[in-house]
Amino acid sequence: WARFTGERELEVALRDGGTARLTADQVVIATGASPFVPPALKPLMDSVAHTNRTIMRLEDQPEHLTIIGGGVVAVEFAHIFGSLGSRVTLLVRGDQLLKDLPEELAERFGAIAARTWDVRFGTEVAVAHEQDGGAVLELDDGSTLRTDVVLVATGRRPNTAALGLEDAGVETDGRGFVVTDAHGRTSSPGVWALGDVRDGAARGYTMGYALLVVLLPVVLIAAGQLPALLPGAGSDGWLAAVSNPVPALLLACLAALP
């Protein structure tokens, strides 16, 4: 482990059980983020419940997959497993899918999703337990849902709690993500942050994603799909849509859905 003890000063654990103090002109925070699991679902995490890190390691395809969440990870795996033939249920705490997307895109995707999967808005799991190799979910509306596998896609939490960021003068947002500018600079001179530990608005694109954002709209236009997805938006409208970190993936899903 390592934690800040001052500006660009860190205390670091050593393998022999001791500690060392380090200073540097430049320090990079790249501790990432971890999936958030609601308390009601924790009893299932060692058996029939998964996060995006483990769901693709299933030995058998589930007949019925229930996904907790309504964000991009939730709909990504709904599309994957639904396309493979699994029956998919999404339990969404809020009143729409993909609430961080441009409103028009989120609404149009939500309408298609409701025709494709069993989407239940305003719904949370109150109690969950394993039964007969699957899961029984008692929902907050009083109903019960039986499913083979559960995917927990309720967001991520940054791995910053034990870093001592306040001692380094590094600003975080209300959820603990490190606040940076577009280049990864934090509020403390000489301290940078990269990857999922950064606040969502400032996370940088990878080269692969940048290529996807540039090429996917061209492919969709050639296929005649993009005008149908964003009618009347014009070039400025769809360029604004795909400049957001997630619509490129969703546009691909929209083009593939019936």
mmCIF file of C-alpha atoms in Angstrom:
data_model
loop_
_atom_site.group_PDB
_atom_site.id
_atom_site.type_symbol
_atom_site.label_atom_id
_atom_site.label_comp_id
_atom_site.label_asym_id
_atom_site.label_seq_id
_atom_site.Cartn_x
_atom_site.Cartn_y
_atom_site.Cartn_z
ATOM 1 C CA TRP A 1 0.000 0.000 0.000
ATOM 2 C CA ALA A 2 0.921 3.659 -0.297
ATOM 3 C CA ARG A 3 -0.578 6.843 1.082
ATOM 4 C CA PHE A 4 0.179 10.520 0.915
ATOM 5 C CA THR A 5 1.631 12.211 3.969
ATOM 6 C CA GLY A 6 2.064 15.607 2.306
ATOM 7 C CA GLU A 7 2.380 17.247 -1.089
ATOM 8 C CA ARG A 8 4.204 14.733 -3.322
ATOM 9 C CA GLU A 9 5.270 12.832 -0.195
ATOM 10 C CA LEU A 10 4.236 9.221 0.353
ATOM 11 C CA GLU A 11 4.567 6.473 2.908
ATOM 12 C CA VAL A 12 4.954 3.097 1.180
ATOM 13 C CA ALA A 13 4.679 -0.414 2.642
ATOM 14 C CA LEU A 14 7.671 -2.688 2.024
ATOM 15 C CA ARG A 15 7.692 -6.460 1.592
ATOM 16 C CA ASP A 16 9.689 -6.973 4.800
ATOM 17 C CA GLY A 17 6.886 -5.394 6.790
ATOM 18 C CA GLY A 18 8.482 -2.002 7.172
ATOM 19 C CA THR A 19 7.675 1.290 5.505
ATOM 20 C CA ALA A 20 9.568 3.892 3.520
ATOM 21 C CA ARG A 21 8.990 7.553 2.820
ATOM 22 C CA LEU A 22 9.262 8.738 -0.765
ATOM 23 C CA THR A 23 9.195 12.157 -2.381
ATOM 24 C CA ALA A 24 9.013 12.984 -6.078
ATOM 25 C CA ASP A 25 8.653 15.952 -8.365
ATOM 26 C CA GLN A 26 5.768 14.234 -10.175
ATOM 27 C CA VAL A 27 3.326 11.671 -8.743
ATOM 28 C CA VAL A 28 0.690 9.755 -10.721
ATOM 29 C CA ILE A 29 -2.415 8.330 -9.043
ATOM 30 C CA ALA A 30 -3.671 5.313 -11.007
ATOM 31 C CA THR A 31 -5.425 3.146 -8.427
ATOM 32 C CA GLY A 32 -8.536 2.614 -10.547
ATOM 33 C CA ALA A 33 -12.049 1.873 -9.333
ATOM 34 C CA SER A 34 -13.940 -1.190 -8.106
ATOM 35 C CA PRO A 35 -17.501 -2.378 -8.782
ATOM 36 C CA PHE A 36 -20.032 -1.252 -6.191
ATOM 37 C CA VAL A 37 -22.209 -4.058 -4.814
ATOM 38 C CA PRO A 38 -25.402 -3.063 -2.937
ATOM 39 C CA PRO A 39 -25.616 -4.706 0.503
ATOM 40 C CA ALA A 40 -28.690 -6.767 -0.406
ATOM 41 C CA LEU A 41 -26.748 -8.547 -3.157
ATOM 42 C CA LYS A 42 -23.524 -9.289 -1.265
ATOM 43 C CA PRO A 43 -24.745 -12.742 -0.089
ATOM 44 C CA LEU A 44 -24.818 -13.844 -3.742
ATOM 45 C CA MET A 45 -21.385 -12.615 -4.790
ATOM 46 C CA ASP A 46 -19.608 -15.892 -4.018
ATOM 47 C CA SER A 47 -22.094 -17.954 -5.987
ATOM 48 C CA VAL A 48 -24.577 -16.809 -8.656
ATOM 49 C CA ALA A 49 -23.902 -13.054 -8.776
ATOM 50 C CA HIS A 50 -21.174 -11.462 -10.871
ATOM 51 C CA THR A 51 -19.712 -8.129 -11.889
ATOM 52 C CA ASN A 52 -18.435 -7.195 -15.335
ATOM 53 C CA ARG A 53 -15.075 -8.672 -14.307
ATOM 54 C CA THR A 54 -16.402 -12.227 -13.942
ATOM 55 C CA ILE A 55 -19.630 -12.514 -15.943
ATOM 56 C CA MET A 56 -17.836 -13.624 -19.120
ATOM 57 C CA ARG A 57 -16.185 -16.519 -17.277
ATOM 58 C CA LEU A 58 -19.433 -18.458 -16.875
ATOM 59 C CA GLU A 59 -19.097 -22.075 -17.916
ATOM 60 C CA ASP A 60 -22.723 -22.278 -19.086
ATOM 61 C CA GLN A 61 -24.951 -19.699 -20.701
ATOM 62 C CA PRO A 62 -27.784 -18.754 -18.338
ATOM 63 C CA GLU A 63 -31.327 -19.248 -19.522
ATOM 64 C CA HIS A 64 -32.356 -16.178 -17.507
ATOM 65 C CA LEU A 65 -29.957 -13.340 -16.645
ATOM 66 C CA THR A 66 -31.049 -10.536 -14.326
ATOM 67 C CA ILE A 67 -29.010 -7.343 -14.469
ATOM 68 C CA ILE A 68 -29.069 -4.824 -11.636
ATOM 69 C CA GLY A 69 -28.476 -1.349 -13.037
ATOM 70 C CA GLY A 70 -29.344 0.838 -15.988
ATOM 71 C CA GLY A 71 -26.030 2.236 -17.168
ATOM 72 C CA VAL A 72 -23.796 1.452 -20.109
ATOM 73 C CA VAL A 73 -22.352 -1.743 -18.582
ATOM 74 C CA ALA A 74 -25.850 -3.027 -17.852
ATOM 75 C CA VAL A 75 -27.145 -2.528 -21.384
ATOM 76 C CA GLU A 76 -23.894 -3.753 -22.935
ATOM 77 C CA PHE A 77 -24.252 -7.149 -21.262
ATOM 78 C CA ALA A 78 -28.013 -7.204 -21.807
ATOM 79 C CA HIS A 79 -27.294 -6.933 -25.518
ATOM 80 C CA ILE A 80 -24.559 -9.597 -25.426
ATOM 81 C CA PHE A 81 -26.533 -12.208 -23.511
ATOM 82 C CA GLY A 82 -29.815 -11.364 -25.197
ATOM 83 C CA SER A 83 -28.187 -11.838 -28.598
ATOM 84 C CA LEU A 84 -26.910 -15.233 -27.450
ATOM 85 C CA GLY A 85 -30.439 -16.286 -26.547
ATOM 86 C CA SER A 86 -30.685 -15.643 -22.805
ATOM 87 C CA ARG A 87 -33.826 -14.090 -21.389
ATOM 88 C CA VAL A 88 -32.768 -10.770 -19.870
ATOM 89 C CA THR A 89 -34.358 -8.764 -17.069
ATOM 90 C CA LEU A 90 -33.038 -5.328 -16.064
ATOM 91 C CA LEU A 91 -33.867 -3.928 -12.631
ATOM 92 C CA VAL A 92 -33.330 -0.172 -12.775
ATOM 93 C CA ARG A 93 -33.518 2.025 -9.694
ATOM 94 C CA GLY A 94 -34.293 5.162 -11.693
ATOM 95 C CA ASP A 95 -36.885 5.968 -14.337
ATOM 96 C CA GLN A 96 -34.768 5.568 -17.477
ATOM 97 C CA LEU A 97 -31.767 3.794 -18.938
ATOM 98 C CA LEU A 98 -28.502 5.584 -19.666
ATOM 99 C CA LYS A 99 -29.399 8.755 -17.810
ATOM 100 C CA ASP A 100 -26.007 10.312 -18.542
ATOM 101 C CA LEU A 101 -26.522 10.234 -22.311
ATOM 102 C CA PRO A 102 -28.099 13.006 -24.375
ATOM 103 C CA GLU A 103 -31.824 12.876 -23.656
ATOM 104 C CA GLU A 104 -32.956 12.060 -27.198
ATOM 105 C CA LEU A 105 -30.538 9.159 -27.548
ATOM 106 C CA ALA A 106 -31.442 7.772 -24.115
ATOM 107 C CA GLU A 107 -35.163 7.948 -24.883
ATOM 108 C CA ARG A 108 -34.860 6.221 -28.239
ATOM 109 C CA PHE A 109 -32.616 3.518 -26.819
ATOM 110 C CA GLY A 110 -34.984 3.029 -23.882
ATOM 111 C CA ALA A 111 -37.941 2.484 -26.198
ATOM 112 C CA ILE A 112 -36.074 -0.191 -28.142
ATOM 113 C CA ALA A 113 -34.761 -1.818 -24.949
ATOM 114 C CA ALA A 114 -38.282 -2.081 -23.505
ATOM 115 C CA ARG A 115 -39.358 -4.063 -26.571
ATOM 116 C CA THR A 116 -36.286 -6.295 -26.398
ATOM 117 C CA TRP A 117 -35.809 -7.080 -22.708
ATOM 118 C CA ASP A 118 -37.879 -7.133 -19.514
ATOM 119 C CA VAL A 119 -37.018 -3.683 -18.144
ATOM 120 C CA ARG A 120 -38.409 -2.744 -14.720
ATOM 121 C CA PHE A 121 -37.927 0.859 -13.648
ATOM 122 C CA GLY A 122 -38.107 2.164 -10.097
ATOM 123 C CA THR A 123 -37.144 -1.259 -8.769
ATOM 124 C CA GLU A 124 -34.523 -2.356 -6.246
ATOM 125 C CA VAL A 125 -33.615 -5.646 -4.611
ATOM 126 C CA ALA A 126 -34.587 -5.742 -0.925
ATOM 127 C CA VAL A 127 -33.423 -9.276 -0.100
ATOM 128 C CA ALA A 128 -31.566 -11.883 -2.139
ATOM 129 C CA HIS A 129 -30.674 -15.518 -1.515
ATOM 130 C CA GLU A 130 -29.486 -18.541 -3.461
ATOM 131 C CA GLN A 131 -31.867 -21.387 -4.232
ATOM 132 C CA ASP A 132 -31.555 -24.487 -6.415
ATOM 133 C CA GLY A 133 -28.436 -23.190 -8.156
ATOM 134 C CA GLY A 134 -30.021 -19.840 -8.993
ATOM 135 C CA ALA A 135 -31.139 -16.732 -7.140
ATOM 136 C CA VAL A 136 -34.379 -15.541 -5.604
ATOM 137 C CA LEU A 137 -34.692 -11.764 -5.518
ATOM 138 C CA GLU A 138 -37.282 -10.154 -3.284
ATOM 139 C CA LEU A 139 -37.991 -6.749 -4.786
ATOM 140 C CA ASP A 140 -39.005 -3.560 -3.021
ATOM 141 C CA ASP A 141 -42.408 -3.597 -4.738
ATOM 142 C CA GLY A 142 -43.272 -6.824 -2.927
ATOM 143 C CA SER A 143 -42.759 -9.143 -5.901
ATOM 144 C CA THR A 144 -40.297 -12.011 -6.190
ATOM 145 C CA LEU A 145 -38.054 -12.762 -9.158
ATOM 146 C CA ARG A 146 -36.286 -16.070 -9.789
ATOM 147 C CA THR A 147 -33.247 -16.034 -12.046
ATOM 148 C CA ASP A 148 -30.285 -18.216 -12.973
ATOM 149 C CA VAL A 149 -27.542 -15.590 -12.787
ATOM 150 C CA VAL A 150 -27.315 -12.012 -11.509
ATOM 151 C CA LEU A 151 -25.056 -9.327 -12.976
ATOM 152 C CA VAL A 152 -24.435 -6.409 -10.628
ATOM 153 C CA ALA A 153 -23.846 -3.288 -12.725
ATOM 154 C CA THR A 154 -24.575 -0.550 -10.214
ATOM 155 C CA GLY A 155 -21.558 1.613 -10.870
ATOM 156 C CA ARG A 156 -18.009 1.840 -9.598
ATOM 157 C CA ARG A 157 -16.343 3.400 -6.604
ATOM 158 C CA PRO A 158 -12.819 4.872 -6.816
ATOM 159 C CA ASN A 159 -9.999 3.227 -4.895
ATOM 160 C CA THR A 160 -9.067 6.415 -3.063
ATOM 161 C CA ALA A 161 -10.333 6.010 0.507
ATOM 162 C CA ALA A 162 -6.966 4.999 1.987
ATOM 163 C CA LEU A 163 -4.694 7.216 -0.115
ATOM 164 C CA GLY A 164 -4.594 10.221 2.211
ATOM 165 C CA LEU A 165 -5.464 12.581 -0.638
ATOM 166 C CA GLU A 166 -6.474 15.321 1.775
ATOM 167 C CA ASP A 167 -2.895 15.400 3.079
ATOM 168 C CA ALA A 168 -1.649 15.914 -0.474
ATOM 169 C CA GLY A 169 -4.117 18.682 -1.258
ATOM 170 C CA VAL A 170 -5.780 16.568 -3.961
ATOM 171 C CA GLU A 171 -9.422 17.460 -4.532
ATOM 172 C CA THR A 172 -12.045 14.722 -4.927
ATOM 173 C CA ASP A 173 -15.705 14.886 -5.842
ATOM 174 C CA GLY A 174 -18.591 13.755 -3.659
ATOM 175 C CA ARG A 175 -18.031 10.099 -4.592
ATOM 176 C CA GLY A 176 -14.282 10.112 -4.007
ATOM 177 C CA PHE A 177 -13.128 10.367 -7.639
ATOM 178 C CA VAL A 178 -10.085 12.562 -8.180
ATOM 179 C CA VAL A 179 -10.953 15.861 -9.834
ATOM 180 C CA THR A 180 -8.668 16.697 -12.772
ATOM 181 C CA ASP A 181 -8.497 18.900 -15.800
ATOM 182 C CA ALA A 182 -8.573 17.469 -19.319
ATOM 183 C CA HIS A 183 -4.879 16.586 -19.085
ATOM 184 C CA GLY A 184 -5.063 14.682 -15.807
ATOM 185 C CA ARG A 185 -3.701 17.413 -13.558
ATOM 186 C CA THR A 186 -5.112 17.438 -10.038
ATOM 187 C CA SER A 187 -5.535 20.374 -7.677
ATOM 188 C CA SER A 188 -2.089 19.628 -6.203
ATOM 189 C CA PRO A 189 0.838 20.789 -8.406
ATOM 190 C CA GLY A 190 2.885 17.870 -9.655
ATOM 191 C CA VAL A 191 0.205 15.278 -8.874
ATOM 192 C CA TRP A 192 -1.625 13.625 -11.769
ATOM 193 C CA ALA A 193 -4.429 11.078 -12.033
ATOM 194 C CA LEU A 194 -5.073 8.595 -14.820
ATOM 195 C CA GLY A 195 -7.794 6.078 -15.593
ATOM 196 C CA ASP A 196 -10.943 5.203 -13.664
ATOM 197 C CA VAL A 197 -9.814 6.964 -10.503
ATOM 198 C CA ARG A 198 -10.554 10.294 -12.204
ATOM 199 C CA ASP A 199 -13.927 12.006 -12.093
ATOM 200 C CA GLY A 200 -16.093 10.745 -14.943
ATOM 201 C CA ALA A 201 -16.206 13.973 -16.932
ATOM 202 C CA ALA A 202 -12.430 14.049 -17.318
ATOM 203 C CA ARG A 203 -11.497 10.426 -18.036
ATOM 204 C CA GLY A 204 -9.346 10.332 -21.135
ATOM 205 C CA TYR A 205 -10.148 8.274 -24.213
ATOM 206 C CA THR A 206 -7.941 5.371 -25.164
ATOM 207 C CA MET A 207 -6.633 5.282 -28.708
ATOM 208 C CA GLY A 208 -8.943 2.379 -29.477
ATOM 209 C CA TYR A 209 -11.945 4.313 -28.263
ATOM 210 C CA ALA A 210 -10.885 7.418 -30.172
ATOM 211 C CA LEU A 211 -10.810 5.368 -33.365
ATOM 212 C CA LEU A 212 -14.238 3.960 -32.511
ATOM 213 C CA VAL A 213 -15.701 7.421 -32.028
ATOM 214 C CA VAL A 214 -14.269 8.592 -35.340
ATOM 215 C CA LEU A 215 -15.053 5.521 -37.441
ATOM 216 C CA LEU A 216 -18.364 4.284 -36.050
ATOM 217 C CA PRO A 217 -20.492 7.253 -37.190
ATOM 218 C CA VAL A 218 -19.020 6.871 -40.680
ATOM 219 C CA VAL A 219 -19.924 3.167 -40.716
ATOM 220 C CA LEU A 220 -23.446 3.852 -39.450
ATOM 221 C CA ILE A 221 -24.008 6.581 -42.040
ATOM 222 C CA ALA A 222 -22.849 4.230 -44.792
ATOM 223 C CA ALA A 223 -25.277 1.608 -43.473
ATOM 224 C CA GLY A 224 -28.120 4.134 -43.387
ATOM 225 C CA GLN A 225 -28.528 3.674 -39.615
ATOM 226 C CA LEU A 226 -27.432 6.971 -38.103
ATOM 227 C CA PRO A 227 -30.162 9.192 -39.635
ATOM 228 C CA ALA A 228 -32.776 6.761 -38.300
ATOM 229 C CA LEU A 229 -31.285 6.905 -34.810
ATOM 230 C CA LEU A 230 -31.063 10.685 -34.633
ATOM 231 C CA PRO A 231 -33.589 12.042 -37.148
ATOM 232 C CA GLY A 232 -33.307 15.722 -37.830
ATOM 233 C CA ALA A 233 -30.221 16.084 -35.673
ATOM 234 C CA GLY A 234 -27.981 17.173 -38.536
ATOM 235 C CA SER A 235 -24.231 16.791 -38.577
ATOM 236 C CA ASP A 236 -23.696 18.975 -35.512
ATOM 237 C CA GLY A 237 -26.212 16.921 -33.533
ATOM 238 C CA TRP A 238 -24.730 13.513 -34.146
ATOM 239 C CA LEU A 239 -21.157 14.770 -33.748
ATOM 240 C CA ALA A 240 -22.115 16.167 -30.354
ATOM 241 C CA ALA A 241 -23.699 12.851 -29.433
ATOM 242 C CA VAL A 242 -20.673 10.716 -30.258
ATOM 243 C CA SER A 243 -18.268 13.083 -28.495
ATOM 244 C CA ASN A 244 -19.722 11.783 -25.217
ATOM 245 C CA PRO A 245 -17.680 8.838 -23.791
ATOM 246 C CA VAL A 246 -20.458 6.247 -24.185
ATOM 247 C CA PRO A 247 -22.825 6.846 -27.135
ATOM 248 C CA ALA A 248 -20.485 5.169 -29.616
ATOM 249 C CA LEU A 249 -21.055 1.848 -27.893
ATOM 250 C CA LEU A 250 -24.785 2.484 -27.664
ATOM 251 C CA LEU A 251 -25.049 3.458 -31.294
ATOM 252 C CA ALA A 252 -23.492 0.114 -32.164
ATOM 253 C CA CYS A 253 -26.063 -1.665 -29.989
ATOM 254 C CA LEU A 254 -28.903 0.346 -31.514
ATOM 255 C CA ALA A 255 -27.815 -0.568 -35.012
ATOM 256 C CA ALA A 256 -27.762 -4.253 -34.084
ATOM 257 C CA LEU A 257 -31.075 -4.432 -32.217
ATOM 258 C CA PRO A 258 -34.222 -5.443 -34.127
#
